[in-house]
PDB file of C-alpha atoms in Angstrom:
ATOM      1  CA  UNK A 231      23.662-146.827   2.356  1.00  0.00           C
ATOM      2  CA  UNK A 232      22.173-145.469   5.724  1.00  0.00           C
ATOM      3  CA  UNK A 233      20.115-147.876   7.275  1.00  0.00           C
ATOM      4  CA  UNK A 234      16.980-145.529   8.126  1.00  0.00           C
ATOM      5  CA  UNK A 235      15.558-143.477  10.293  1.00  0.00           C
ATOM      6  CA  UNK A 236      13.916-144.416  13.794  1.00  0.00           C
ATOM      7  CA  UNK A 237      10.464-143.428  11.500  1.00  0.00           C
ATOM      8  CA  UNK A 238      11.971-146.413   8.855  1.00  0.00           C
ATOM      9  CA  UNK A 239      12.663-148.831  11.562  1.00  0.00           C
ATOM     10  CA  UNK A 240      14.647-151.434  11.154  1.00  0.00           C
ATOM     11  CA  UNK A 241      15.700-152.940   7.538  1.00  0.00           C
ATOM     12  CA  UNK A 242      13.157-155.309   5.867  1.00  0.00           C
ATOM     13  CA  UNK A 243      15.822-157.896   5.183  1.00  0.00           C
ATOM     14  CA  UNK A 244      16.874-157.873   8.956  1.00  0.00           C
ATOM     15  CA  UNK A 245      13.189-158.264   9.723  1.00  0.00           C
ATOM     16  CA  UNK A 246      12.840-161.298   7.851  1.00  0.00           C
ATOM     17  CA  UNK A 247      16.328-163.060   9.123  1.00  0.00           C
ATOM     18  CA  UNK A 248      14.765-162.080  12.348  1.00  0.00           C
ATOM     19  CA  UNK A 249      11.493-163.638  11.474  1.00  0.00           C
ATOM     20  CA  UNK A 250      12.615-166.717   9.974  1.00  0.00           C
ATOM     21  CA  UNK A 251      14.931-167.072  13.208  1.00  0.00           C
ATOM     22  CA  UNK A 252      12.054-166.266  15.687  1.00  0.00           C
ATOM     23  CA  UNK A 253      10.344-168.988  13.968  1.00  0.00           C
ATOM     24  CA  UNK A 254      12.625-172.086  14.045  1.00  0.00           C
ATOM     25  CA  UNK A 255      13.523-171.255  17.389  1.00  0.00           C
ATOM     26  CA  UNK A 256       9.927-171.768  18.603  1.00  0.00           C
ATOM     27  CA  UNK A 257       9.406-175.038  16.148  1.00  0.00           C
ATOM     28  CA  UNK A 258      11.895-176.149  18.051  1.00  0.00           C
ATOM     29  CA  UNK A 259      10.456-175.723  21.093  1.00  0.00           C
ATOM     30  CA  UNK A 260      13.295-173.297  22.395  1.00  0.00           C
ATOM     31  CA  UNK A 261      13.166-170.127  24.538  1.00  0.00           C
ATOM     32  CA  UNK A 262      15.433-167.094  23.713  1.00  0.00           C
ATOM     33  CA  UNK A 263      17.420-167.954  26.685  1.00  0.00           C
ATOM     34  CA  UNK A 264      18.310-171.110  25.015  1.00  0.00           C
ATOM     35  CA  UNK A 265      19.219-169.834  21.421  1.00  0.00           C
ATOM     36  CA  UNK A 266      21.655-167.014  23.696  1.00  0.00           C
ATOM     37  CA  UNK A 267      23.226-169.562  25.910  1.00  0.00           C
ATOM     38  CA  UNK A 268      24.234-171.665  22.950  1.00  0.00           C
ATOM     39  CA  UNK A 269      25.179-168.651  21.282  1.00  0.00           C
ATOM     40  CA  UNK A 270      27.150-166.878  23.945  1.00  0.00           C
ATOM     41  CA  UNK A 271      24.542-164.034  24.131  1.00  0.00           C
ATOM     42  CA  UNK A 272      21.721-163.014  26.740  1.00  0.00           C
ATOM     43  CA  UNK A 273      17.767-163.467  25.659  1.00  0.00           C
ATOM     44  CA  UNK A 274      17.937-159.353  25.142  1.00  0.00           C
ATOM     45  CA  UNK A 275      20.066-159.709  22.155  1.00  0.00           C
ATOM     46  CA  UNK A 276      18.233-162.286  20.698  1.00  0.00           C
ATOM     47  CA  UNK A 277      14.966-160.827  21.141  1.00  0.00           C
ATOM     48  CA  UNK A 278      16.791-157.817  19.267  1.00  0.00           C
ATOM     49  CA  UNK A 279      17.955-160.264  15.975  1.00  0.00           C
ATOM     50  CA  UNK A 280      14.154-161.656  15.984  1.00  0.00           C
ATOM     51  CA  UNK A 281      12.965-158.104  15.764  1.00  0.00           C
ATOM     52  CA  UNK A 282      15.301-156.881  13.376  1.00  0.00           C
ATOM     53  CA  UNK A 283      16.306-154.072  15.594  1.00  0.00           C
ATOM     54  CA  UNK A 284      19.869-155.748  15.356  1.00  0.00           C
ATOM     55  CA  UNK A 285      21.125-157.148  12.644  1.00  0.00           C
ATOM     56  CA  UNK A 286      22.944-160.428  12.701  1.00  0.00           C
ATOM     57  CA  UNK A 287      26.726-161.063  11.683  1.00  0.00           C
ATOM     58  CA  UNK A 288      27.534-163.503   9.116  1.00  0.00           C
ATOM     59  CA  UNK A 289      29.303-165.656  11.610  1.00  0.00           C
ATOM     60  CA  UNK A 290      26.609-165.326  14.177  1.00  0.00           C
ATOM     61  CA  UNK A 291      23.938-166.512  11.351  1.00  0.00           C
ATOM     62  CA  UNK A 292      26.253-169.538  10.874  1.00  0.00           C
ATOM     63  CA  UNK A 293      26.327-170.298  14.695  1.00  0.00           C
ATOM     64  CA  UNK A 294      22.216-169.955  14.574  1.00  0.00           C
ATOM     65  CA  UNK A 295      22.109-172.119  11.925  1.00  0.00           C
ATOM     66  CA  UNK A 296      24.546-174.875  12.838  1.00  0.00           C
ATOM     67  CA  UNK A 297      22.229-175.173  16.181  1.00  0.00           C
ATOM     68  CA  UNK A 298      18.977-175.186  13.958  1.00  0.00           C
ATOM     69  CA  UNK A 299      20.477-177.878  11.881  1.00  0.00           C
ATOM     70  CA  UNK A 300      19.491-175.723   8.882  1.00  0.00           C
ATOM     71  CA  UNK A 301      21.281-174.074   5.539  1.00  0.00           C
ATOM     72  CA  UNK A 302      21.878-170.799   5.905  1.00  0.00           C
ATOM     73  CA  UNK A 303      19.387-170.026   2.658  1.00  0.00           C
ATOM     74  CA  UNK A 304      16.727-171.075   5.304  1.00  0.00           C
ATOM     75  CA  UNK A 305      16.841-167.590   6.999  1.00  0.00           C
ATOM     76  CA  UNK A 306      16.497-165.918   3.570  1.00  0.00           C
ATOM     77  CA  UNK A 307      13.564-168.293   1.763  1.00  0.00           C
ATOM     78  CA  UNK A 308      10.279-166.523   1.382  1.00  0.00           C
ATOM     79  CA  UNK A 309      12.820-163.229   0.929  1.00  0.00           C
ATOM     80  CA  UNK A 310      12.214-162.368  -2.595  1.00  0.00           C
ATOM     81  CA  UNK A 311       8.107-161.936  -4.083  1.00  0.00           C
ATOM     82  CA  UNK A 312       8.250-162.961  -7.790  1.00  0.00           C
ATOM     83  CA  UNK A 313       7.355-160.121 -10.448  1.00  0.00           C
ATOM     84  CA  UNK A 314       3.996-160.879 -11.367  1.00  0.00           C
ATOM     85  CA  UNK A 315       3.344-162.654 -14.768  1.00  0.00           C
ATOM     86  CA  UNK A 316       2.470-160.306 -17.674  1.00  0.00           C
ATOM     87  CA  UNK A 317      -1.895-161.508 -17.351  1.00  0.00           C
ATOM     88  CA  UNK A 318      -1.449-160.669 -13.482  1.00  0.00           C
ATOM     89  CA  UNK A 319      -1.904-157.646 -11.626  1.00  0.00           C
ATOM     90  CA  UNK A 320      -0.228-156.662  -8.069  1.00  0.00           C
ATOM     91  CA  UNK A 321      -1.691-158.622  -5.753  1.00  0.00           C
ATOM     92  CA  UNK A 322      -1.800-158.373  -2.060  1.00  0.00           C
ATOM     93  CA  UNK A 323       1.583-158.131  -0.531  1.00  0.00           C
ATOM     94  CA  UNK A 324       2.088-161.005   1.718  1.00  0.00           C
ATOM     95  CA  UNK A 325       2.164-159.783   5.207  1.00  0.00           C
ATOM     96  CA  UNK A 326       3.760-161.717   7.740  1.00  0.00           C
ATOM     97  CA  UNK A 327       4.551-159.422  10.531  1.00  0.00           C
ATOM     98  CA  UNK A 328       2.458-161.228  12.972  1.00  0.00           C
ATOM     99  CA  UNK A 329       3.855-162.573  16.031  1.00  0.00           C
ATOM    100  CA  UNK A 330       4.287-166.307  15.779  1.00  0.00           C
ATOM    101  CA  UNK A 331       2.863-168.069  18.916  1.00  0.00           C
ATOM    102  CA  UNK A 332       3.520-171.924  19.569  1.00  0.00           C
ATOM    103  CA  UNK A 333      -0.205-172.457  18.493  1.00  0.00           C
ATOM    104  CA  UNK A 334      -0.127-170.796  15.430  1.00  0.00           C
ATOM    105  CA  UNK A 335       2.833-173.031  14.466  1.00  0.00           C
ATOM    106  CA  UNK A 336       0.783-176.304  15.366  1.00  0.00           C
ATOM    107  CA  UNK A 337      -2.230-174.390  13.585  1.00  0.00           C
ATOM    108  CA  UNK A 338       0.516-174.554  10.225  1.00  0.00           C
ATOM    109  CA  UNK A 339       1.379-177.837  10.870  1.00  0.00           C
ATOM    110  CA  UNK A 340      -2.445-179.474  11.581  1.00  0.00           C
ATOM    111  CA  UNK A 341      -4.104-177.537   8.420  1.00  0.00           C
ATOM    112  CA  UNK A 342      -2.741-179.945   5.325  1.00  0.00           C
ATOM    113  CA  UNK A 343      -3.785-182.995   7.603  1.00  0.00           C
ATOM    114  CA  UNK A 344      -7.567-181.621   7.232  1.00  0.00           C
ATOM    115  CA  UNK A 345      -9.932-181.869   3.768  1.00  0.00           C
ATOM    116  CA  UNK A 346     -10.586-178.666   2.159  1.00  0.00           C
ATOM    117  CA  UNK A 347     -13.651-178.959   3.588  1.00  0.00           C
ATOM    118  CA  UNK A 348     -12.875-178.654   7.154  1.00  0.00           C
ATOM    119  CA  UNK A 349     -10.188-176.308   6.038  1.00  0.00           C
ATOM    120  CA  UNK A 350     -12.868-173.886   5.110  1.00  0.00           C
ATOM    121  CA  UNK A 351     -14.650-174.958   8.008  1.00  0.00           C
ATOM    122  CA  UNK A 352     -11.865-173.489  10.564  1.00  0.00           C
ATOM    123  CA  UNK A 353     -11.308-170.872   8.263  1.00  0.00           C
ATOM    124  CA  UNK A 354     -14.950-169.270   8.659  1.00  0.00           C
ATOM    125  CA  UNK A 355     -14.562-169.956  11.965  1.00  0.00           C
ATOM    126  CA  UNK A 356     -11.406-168.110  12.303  1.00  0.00           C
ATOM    127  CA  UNK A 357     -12.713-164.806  10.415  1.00  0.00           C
ATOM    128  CA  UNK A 358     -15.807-164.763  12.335  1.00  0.00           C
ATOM    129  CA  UNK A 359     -13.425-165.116  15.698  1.00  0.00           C
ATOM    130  CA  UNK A 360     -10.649-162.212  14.671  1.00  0.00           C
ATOM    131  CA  UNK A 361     -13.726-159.927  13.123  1.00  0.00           C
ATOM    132  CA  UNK A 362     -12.918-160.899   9.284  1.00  0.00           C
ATOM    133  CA  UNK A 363     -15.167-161.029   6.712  1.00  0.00           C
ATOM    134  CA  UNK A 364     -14.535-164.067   5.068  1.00  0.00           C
ATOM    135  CA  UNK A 365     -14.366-164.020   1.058  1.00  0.00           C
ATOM    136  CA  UNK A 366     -17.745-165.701   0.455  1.00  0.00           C
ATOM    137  CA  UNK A 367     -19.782-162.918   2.505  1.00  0.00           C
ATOM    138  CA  UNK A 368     -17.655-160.374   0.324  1.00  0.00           C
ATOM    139  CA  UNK A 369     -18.820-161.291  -2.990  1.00  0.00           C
TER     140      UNK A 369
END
């Protein structure tokens, strides 16, 4: 199978690898220079596996996650979207080709910690910062 145009861009599946990668790394509270020096690579071809531009070896995935401390199913949870149920339509695809910042990590972490209330709370507040209209002001 031929892996796709430069108009394709790189393969969903290496995307989320890359993702799930870029992600743990930063948990951690590692650079890219880090991961490659541990690794035996430079930050360049890291920053290439977190994009999905390259994609990562078998062996290479291993090494990643024997530093992580994590299976190697980590990289792929979150992978596959379960086929709707027969009463439910297609919903929103989840999106999450966002870049993932330090503080939106600690934003993940801190939510569950608050009541629903509050919750709601940052949420508005949120919308209203990023321009979103939140669901209440839609209906």
């Amino acid at each position: 199978m031929v892996r796709g145009s430069a108009e394709d861009g790189p393969h969903p599946v290496d995307r989320h690898v890359g993702r799930r990668v870029c992600d743990k790394r930063i948990a951690l509270g590692y650079n890219q220079s880090d991961l490659g020096r541990a690794l035996g690579l430079t930050f360049q071809q890291i920053q290439k596996y977190e994009k999905g531009a390259n994609r990562i070896s078998a062996s290479k995935l291993w090494d990643i996650a024997r530093f992580f401390k994590v299976d190697i199913s980590y990289f792929f949870e979150g992978l596959t979207t379960p086929a709707p149920g027969m009463a439910e339509g297609e919903g929103e695809a989840f999106v999450h080709d966002f870049p993932t910042t330090r503080q939106s990590i600690e934003i993940g972490r801190l939510a569950p910690r608050l009541s629903v209330r509050q919750q709601k709370l940052i949420l508005d507040m949120m919308r209203e910062m990023a321009g979103s209209e939140s669901v209440a002001e839609k209906g």
